[in-house]
């Protein structure tokens, strides 16, 4: 921010300089997830492409196919961390049903917000599946995942969870690491309230500087970072994702001998420190760094544009990696789904609607588009039935 600007004229100071991870910015982001509940993922929240990929049916079906390949006739438990709106959980349960393995899989749907868990249950989004038979809802903070009381999960997945955890931003200056501190301002006449000001983070401004490292940084992980990034230029910023590493340290031992963990995140790259999604934050994750840190586990990384998927397992991953490549990496249907939605938003077309129905058969938005199509063709009876179906699938029309 240019130094010649007189802040007093149009900015109010929210907080004096603090380490980024301890700043009021992170408090707002945390409060947004904790207190907003399921509506944090509503139509009114800004959503980058990763959110859309992470919640659609096609993605869920691919993962269910991979799971079916793994389990044969066994009964297994699957854990989703950071369920958010539970739309992915819904699609995953439908995929299990289509593959006829519903009775072999118990899905544990977890989130760190109690309000979110309560609202998922109240929304009846997961009907016609039976709670405590086909799925369970669990309050879980993955940075404290020792509360999971067994090591019997065949599959653990996290969709854009690690990149939403608290982190520090570091930079080397003449070979010495320093930590980003921020002094936080808000434009005059804007309320510092995540509920009254729906896009607060977009209005916050910073003065930043690099100061001595916070004593709260994990020394073991910090030493690893210094070694891993030893060749980084002094001008490069580093995402110090110690909370992501600490969470994986808790989760990976919970896998069975044949189980695997999948994390999908925004990958490192570009010049953005974070992505603002509504009033929450997401940061790039260095998947190769995570792979190097957890070298005692078998792992592989799949990259797609600015996204990455990292898979960990105690078992040999050769067969699983081949399955991922065949079912996941080479199939462009997820990107086609996004293209279709964008095209249909501009012009309704029956062939494109039929293609959308194949890719997202359990999406409220699919039914909503069909309702709009029939209304445009003056078939109001069919349009009304499809609008009711869309409303029953979700309480906002979104994938």
CSV table of C-alpha atoms in Angstrom, one decimal, residues 11-297:
chain,number,residue,atom,x,y,z
A,11,UNK,CA,-9.5,3.7,6.5
A,12,UNK,CA,-10.0,2.6,10.1
A,13,UNK,CA,-7.4,0.6,11.9
A,14,UNK,CA,-8.6,-2.8,13.0
A,15,UNK,CA,-5.4,-4.2,14.5
A,16,UNK,CA,-1.8,-3.3,14.9
A,17,UNK,CA,0.9,-5.4,13.3
A,18,UNK,CA,0.7,-9.1,14.2
A,19,UNK,CA,1.9,-12.4,12.6
A,20,UNK,CA,-0.4,-13.3,9.8
A,21,UNK,CA,-1.5,-16.5,11.4
A,22,UNK,CA,-2.5,-14.7,14.6
A,23,UNK,CA,-4.1,-11.7,12.9
A,24,UNK,CA,-7.7,-10.7,13.0
A,25,UNK,CA,-8.0,-11.8,9.4
A,26,UNK,CA,-7.6,-15.4,10.5
A,27,UNK,CA,-10.2,-14.9,13.3
A,28,UNK,CA,-12.7,-13.7,10.8
A,29,UNK,CA,-12.0,-16.7,8.5
A,30,UNK,CA,-12.3,-19.1,11.4
A,31,UNK,CA,-15.5,-17.5,12.7
A,32,UNK,CA,-17.0,-17.6,9.2
A,33,UNK,CA,-16.6,-21.4,9.0
A,34,UNK,CA,-17.6,-22.0,12.6
A,35,UNK,CA,-20.6,-19.7,12.9
A,36,UNK,CA,-22.0,-19.4,9.4
A,37,UNK,CA,-22.7,-23.1,9.1
A,38,UNK,CA,-23.9,-24.7,5.9
A,39,UNK,CA,-24.8,-21.4,4.3
A,40,UNK,CA,-21.0,-20.6,4.0
A,41,UNK,CA,-21.3,-22.6,0.8
A,42,UNK,CA,-24.5,-21.1,-0.5
A,43,UNK,CA,-25.1,-19.5,-3.9
A,44,UNK,CA,-24.2,-16.1,-2.4
A,45,UNK,CA,-20.6,-17.2,-1.4
A,46,UNK,CA,-17.9,-16.7,-4.0
A,47,UNK,CA,-16.5,-20.0,-5.2
A,48,UNK,CA,-13.4,-20.6,-7.2
A,49,UNK,CA,-13.2,-23.6,-9.6
A,50,UNK,CA,-11.8,-26.0,-7.0
A,51,UNK,CA,-15.0,-25.8,-4.9
A,52,UNK,CA,-17.0,-26.7,-7.9
A,53,UNK,CA,-14.8,-29.7,-8.8
A,54,UNK,CA,-14.7,-30.8,-5.2
A,55,UNK,CA,-18.5,-31.1,-4.8
A,56,UNK,CA,-19.8,-32.6,-8.1
A,57,UNK,CA,-21.2,-36.0,-8.7
A,58,UNK,CA,-18.7,-37.1,-11.4
A,59,UNK,CA,-15.8,-36.6,-8.9
A,60,UNK,CA,-17.7,-38.6,-6.2
A,61,UNK,CA,-18.4,-41.5,-8.7
A,62,UNK,CA,-14.8,-41.8,-9.7
A,63,UNK,CA,-13.7,-42.1,-6.1
A,64,UNK,CA,-16.4,-44.6,-5.3
A,65,UNK,CA,-15.2,-46.7,-8.3
A,66,UNK,CA,-11.6,-46.6,-6.9
A,67,UNK,CA,-12.9,-47.7,-3.5
A,68,UNK,CA,-14.9,-50.6,-5.0
A,69,UNK,CA,-11.8,-51.8,-6.8
A,70,UNK,CA,-10.0,-51.8,-3.4
A,71,UNK,CA,-12.4,-53.5,-1.1
A,72,UNK,CA,-13.7,-56.6,-2.9
A,73,UNK,CA,-16.4,-58.1,-0.6
A,74,UNK,CA,-15.1,-56.4,2.6
A,75,UNK,CA,-17.1,-54.0,4.8
A,76,UNK,CA,-15.1,-50.8,5.3
A,77,UNK,CA,-15.3,-47.3,6.9
A,78,UNK,CA,-14.7,-44.1,4.9
A,79,UNK,CA,-13.9,-40.7,6.5
A,80,UNK,CA,-14.6,-37.4,4.9
A,81,UNK,CA,-12.9,-34.5,6.6
A,82,UNK,CA,-14.3,-31.0,6.2
A,83,UNK,CA,-17.7,-31.9,4.8
A,84,UNK,CA,-18.8,-28.3,4.3
A,85,UNK,CA,-22.2,-28.3,2.7
A,86,UNK,CA,-22.3,-32.2,2.6
A,87,UNK,CA,-23.0,-32.0,-1.2
A,88,UNK,CA,-20.0,-34.2,-1.9
A,89,UNK,CA,-21.1,-36.7,0.8
A,90,UNK,CA,-24.6,-36.8,-0.8
A,91,UNK,CA,-23.1,-37.5,-4.2
A,92,UNK,CA,-20.7,-40.1,-2.8
A,93,UNK,CA,-23.6,-42.0,-1.1
A,94,UNK,CA,-25.5,-42.0,-4.4
A,95,UNK,CA,-22.4,-43.3,-6.2
A,96,UNK,CA,-22.1,-46.1,-3.7
A,97,UNK,CA,-25.8,-46.9,-4.3
A,98,UNK,CA,-25.3,-47.0,-8.1
A,99,UNK,CA,-22.3,-49.3,-7.7
A,100,UNK,CA,-24.3,-51.5,-5.3
A,101,UNK,CA,-21.8,-51.3,-2.5
A,102,UNK,CA,-23.9,-49.2,0.0
A,103,UNK,CA,-24.1,-52.0,2.5
A,104,UNK,CA,-20.3,-52.5,2.4
A,105,UNK,CA,-19.4,-48.9,3.2
A,106,UNK,CA,-20.0,-46.8,6.3
A,107,UNK,CA,-19.4,-43.1,5.5
A,108,UNK,CA,-18.2,-40.9,8.4
A,109,UNK,CA,-19.0,-37.3,7.5
A,110,UNK,CA,-17.0,-34.8,9.7
A,111,UNK,CA,-16.6,-31.1,10.0
A,112,UNK,CA,-15.0,-28.9,12.7
A,113,UNK,CA,-18.1,-26.6,13.0
A,114,UNK,CA,-20.9,-27.9,15.3
A,115,UNK,CA,-23.4,-25.6,13.6
A,116,UNK,CA,-22.5,-27.1,10.3
A,117,UNK,CA,-23.0,-30.7,11.5
A,118,UNK,CA,-26.4,-29.7,13.1
A,119,UNK,CA,-27.5,-28.0,9.9
A,120,UNK,CA,-26.5,-30.9,7.6
A,121,UNK,CA,-28.7,-33.1,9.8
A,122,UNK,CA,-31.6,-30.6,9.9
A,123,UNK,CA,-31.5,-30.0,6.1
A,124,UNK,CA,-32.3,-33.6,5.3
A,125,UNK,CA,-29.9,-33.3,2.4
A,126,UNK,CA,-28.8,-36.9,2.8
A,127,UNK,CA,-32.2,-38.5,2.4
A,128,UNK,CA,-33.0,-41.3,1.5
A,129,UNK,CA,-29.9,-42.6,3.3
A,130,UNK,CA,-30.2,-43.7,6.9
A,131,UNK,CA,-28.1,-42.0,9.6
A,132,UNK,CA,-26.1,-44.5,11.7
A,133,UNK,CA,-26.6,-47.1,9.1
A,134,UNK,CA,-25.3,-45.7,5.8
A,135,UNK,CA,-23.5,-42.7,7.3
A,136,UNK,CA,-22.6,-40.9,10.6
A,137,UNK,CA,-22.1,-37.2,11.3
A,138,UNK,CA,-19.0,-36.4,13.4
A,139,UNK,CA,-17.6,-33.2,14.9
A,140,UNK,CA,-13.9,-33.3,14.1
A,141,UNK,CA,-11.0,-30.9,14.2
A,142,UNK,CA,-8.4,-32.6,12.1
A,143,UNK,CA,-5.6,-30.7,13.8
A,144,UNK,CA,-6.7,-32.7,16.9
A,145,UNK,CA,-7.6,-35.9,15.1
A,146,UNK,CA,-6.3,-38.1,17.9
A,147,UNK,CA,-9.9,-38.1,19.0
A,148,UNK,CA,-10.6,-40.7,16.3
A,149,UNK,CA,-10.7,-43.8,18.4
A,150,UNK,CA,-9.6,-46.5,15.9
A,151,UNK,CA,-7.3,-47.2,13.0
A,152,UNK,CA,-9.8,-48.8,10.6
A,153,UNK,CA,-10.5,-46.3,7.8
A,154,UNK,CA,-10.1,-47.7,4.4
A,155,UNK,CA,-10.3,-44.3,2.7
A,156,UNK,CA,-9.9,-40.8,4.1
A,157,UNK,CA,-10.5,-37.8,1.8
A,158,UNK,CA,-10.2,-34.0,2.2
A,159,UNK,CA,-11.5,-31.7,-0.5
A,160,UNK,CA,-9.8,-28.3,-0.2
A,161,UNK,CA,-9.3,-28.6,3.6
A,162,UNK,CA,-5.5,-28.5,4.0
A,163,UNK,CA,-5.3,-25.3,2.0
A,164,UNK,CA,-7.9,-23.6,4.3
A,165,UNK,CA,-5.9,-24.3,7.5
A,166,UNK,CA,-4.1,-21.6,9.4
A,167,UNK,CA,-0.5,-20.9,8.2
A,168,UNK,CA,2.4,-18.5,8.3
A,169,UNK,CA,4.0,-16.8,5.3
A,170,UNK,CA,7.8,-16.7,5.4
A,171,UNK,CA,10.5,-15.1,3.4
A,172,UNK,CA,14.3,-15.5,3.3
A,173,UNK,CA,16.2,-12.2,3.6
A,174,UNK,CA,20.0,-12.6,3.1
A,175,UNK,CA,19.6,-16.3,4.0
A,176,UNK,CA,17.6,-15.7,7.2
A,177,UNK,CA,13.9,-16.6,7.5
A,178,UNK,CA,11.4,-14.0,8.6
A,179,UNK,CA,7.7,-14.1,9.1
A,180,UNK,CA,5.0,-11.9,7.5
A,181,UNK,CA,3.2,-9.5,9.9
A,182,UNK,CA,0.2,-7.5,8.9
A,183,UNK,CA,-1.4,-4.3,10.1
A,184,UNK,CA,-5.0,-4.5,9.3
A,185,UNK,CA,-7.3,-1.7,8.0
A,186,UNK,CA,-11.0,-1.6,6.9
A,187,UNK,CA,-12.5,1.1,4.7
A,188,UNK,CA,-14.6,3.6,6.5
A,189,UNK,CA,-18.4,2.9,6.8
A,190,UNK,CA,-17.9,-0.9,6.5
A,191,UNK,CA,-18.8,-3.0,9.5
A,192,UNK,CA,-16.2,-5.5,10.8
A,193,UNK,CA,-18.9,-8.2,11.1
A,194,UNK,CA,-18.9,-11.4,9.0
A,195,UNK,CA,-22.7,-11.5,9.0
A,196,UNK,CA,-23.6,-7.9,8.3
A,197,UNK,CA,-20.7,-7.5,5.8
A,198,UNK,CA,-20.9,-10.6,3.6
A,199,UNK,CA,-17.6,-10.0,1.7
A,200,UNK,CA,-15.5,-8.5,4.6
A,201,UNK,CA,-12.2,-10.0,3.5
A,202,UNK,CA,-12.5,-8.4,0.1
A,203,UNK,CA,-12.6,-5.0,1.9
A,204,UNK,CA,-9.8,-5.5,4.3
A,205,UNK,CA,-6.4,-3.9,3.5
A,206,UNK,CA,-3.0,-4.5,4.9
A,207,UNK,CA,0.4,-2.9,5.6
A,208,UNK,CA,2.8,-5.8,5.7
A,209,UNK,CA,6.4,-6.3,6.9
A,210,UNK,CA,8.7,-9.2,7.7
A,211,UNK,CA,9.8,-9.6,11.3
A,212,UNK,CA,11.5,-12.2,13.5
A,213,UNK,CA,9.9,-15.7,13.5
A,214,UNK,CA,7.1,-16.3,16.0
A,215,UNK,CA,8.2,-18.6,18.9
A,216,UNK,CA,5.0,-20.6,18.4
A,217,UNK,CA,6.2,-22.0,15.0
A,218,UNK,CA,6.9,-25.7,15.2
A,219,UNK,CA,10.7,-26.1,15.3
A,220,UNK,CA,10.9,-29.6,13.8
A,221,UNK,CA,8.7,-28.6,10.8
A,222,UNK,CA,10.5,-25.2,10.5
A,223,UNK,CA,13.9,-27.0,10.3
A,224,UNK,CA,12.5,-29.2,7.6
A,225,UNK,CA,11.2,-26.2,5.6
A,226,UNK,CA,14.5,-24.5,5.8
A,227,UNK,CA,16.2,-27.5,4.4
A,228,UNK,CA,13.5,-28.2,1.7
A,229,UNK,CA,13.5,-24.5,0.6
A,230,UNK,CA,17.3,-24.0,0.9
A,231,UNK,CA,17.5,-23.2,-2.9
A,232,UNK,CA,14.7,-20.7,-2.9
A,233,UNK,CA,15.6,-17.2,-3.8
A,234,UNK,CA,15.4,-14.5,-1.1
A,235,UNK,CA,12.5,-12.9,-2.9
A,236,UNK,CA,10.3,-16.0,-2.7
A,237,UNK,CA,7.5,-16.3,-0.2
A,238,UNK,CA,6.9,-19.6,1.5
A,239,UNK,CA,3.6,-21.0,2.7
A,240,UNK,CA,4.5,-22.5,6.2
A,241,UNK,CA,1.7,-25.0,6.4
A,242,UNK,CA,2.6,-26.6,9.7
A,243,UNK,CA,-1.1,-27.1,10.6
A,244,UNK,CA,-1.5,-29.2,7.4
A,245,UNK,CA,1.4,-31.4,8.3
A,246,UNK,CA,0.2,-31.7,11.9
A,247,UNK,CA,-3.2,-32.8,10.7
A,248,UNK,CA,-1.8,-35.4,8.3
A,249,UNK,CA,0.4,-36.7,11.1
A,250,UNK,CA,-2.9,-37.4,13.1
A,251,UNK,CA,-4.8,-38.8,10.1
A,252,UNK,CA,-2.4,-41.1,8.3
A,253,UNK,CA,-2.1,-43.6,11.2
A,254,UNK,CA,-5.8,-44.0,11.1
A,255,UNK,CA,-5.6,-45.9,7.8
A,256,UNK,CA,-5.9,-49.6,7.5
A,257,UNK,CA,-3.0,-51.6,6.0
A,258,UNK,CA,-4.6,-51.3,2.5
A,259,UNK,CA,-6.3,-47.9,3.0
A,260,UNK,CA,-5.4,-44.6,1.3
A,261,UNK,CA,-5.8,-40.9,2.0
A,262,UNK,CA,-6.6,-38.4,-0.7
A,263,UNK,CA,-6.2,-34.6,-0.4
A,264,UNK,CA,-7.3,-32.2,-3.1
A,265,UNK,CA,-6.0,-28.7,-2.8
A,266,UNK,CA,-5.2,-25.5,-4.6
A,267,UNK,CA,-1.6,-26.1,-5.7
A,268,UNK,CA,1.4,-23.9,-5.2
A,269,UNK,CA,2.0,-21.4,-7.9
A,270,UNK,CA,1.0,-17.9,-9.1
A,271,UNK,CA,1.5,-14.8,-7.1
A,272,UNK,CA,-1.5,-14.8,-4.8
A,273,UNK,CA,-1.0,-15.3,-1.1
A,274,UNK,CA,-4.6,-16.5,-0.6
A,275,UNK,CA,-7.9,-16.8,-2.3
A,276,UNK,CA,-10.9,-15.2,-0.6
A,277,UNK,CA,-14.0,-17.4,-0.7
A,278,UNK,CA,-16.8,-15.5,0.9
A,279,UNK,CA,-15.3,-14.6,4.3
A,280,UNK,CA,-13.0,-17.6,4.4
A,281,UNK,CA,-9.4,-18.0,3.1
A,282,UNK,CA,-7.6,-20.6,1.1
A,283,UNK,CA,-3.8,-20.8,0.4
A,284,UNK,CA,-1.7,-22.7,-2.0
A,285,UNK,CA,-0.4,-26.1,-0.8
A,286,UNK,CA,3.0,-27.5,-1.9
A,287,UNK,CA,2.0,-31.2,-2.4
A,288,UNK,CA,5.5,-32.2,-3.3
A,289,UNK,CA,6.7,-30.9,0.1
A,290,UNK,CA,4.0,-32.9,1.9
A,291,UNK,CA,5.1,-36.0,-0.1
A,292,UNK,CA,8.7,-35.4,0.9
A,293,UNK,CA,7.9,-34.8,4.6
A,294,UNK,CA,5.9,-38.1,4.9
A,295,UNK,CA,8.5,-40.2,3.1
A,296,UNK,CA,7.6,-43.2,5.4
A,297,UNK,CA,4.3,-43.5,3.5
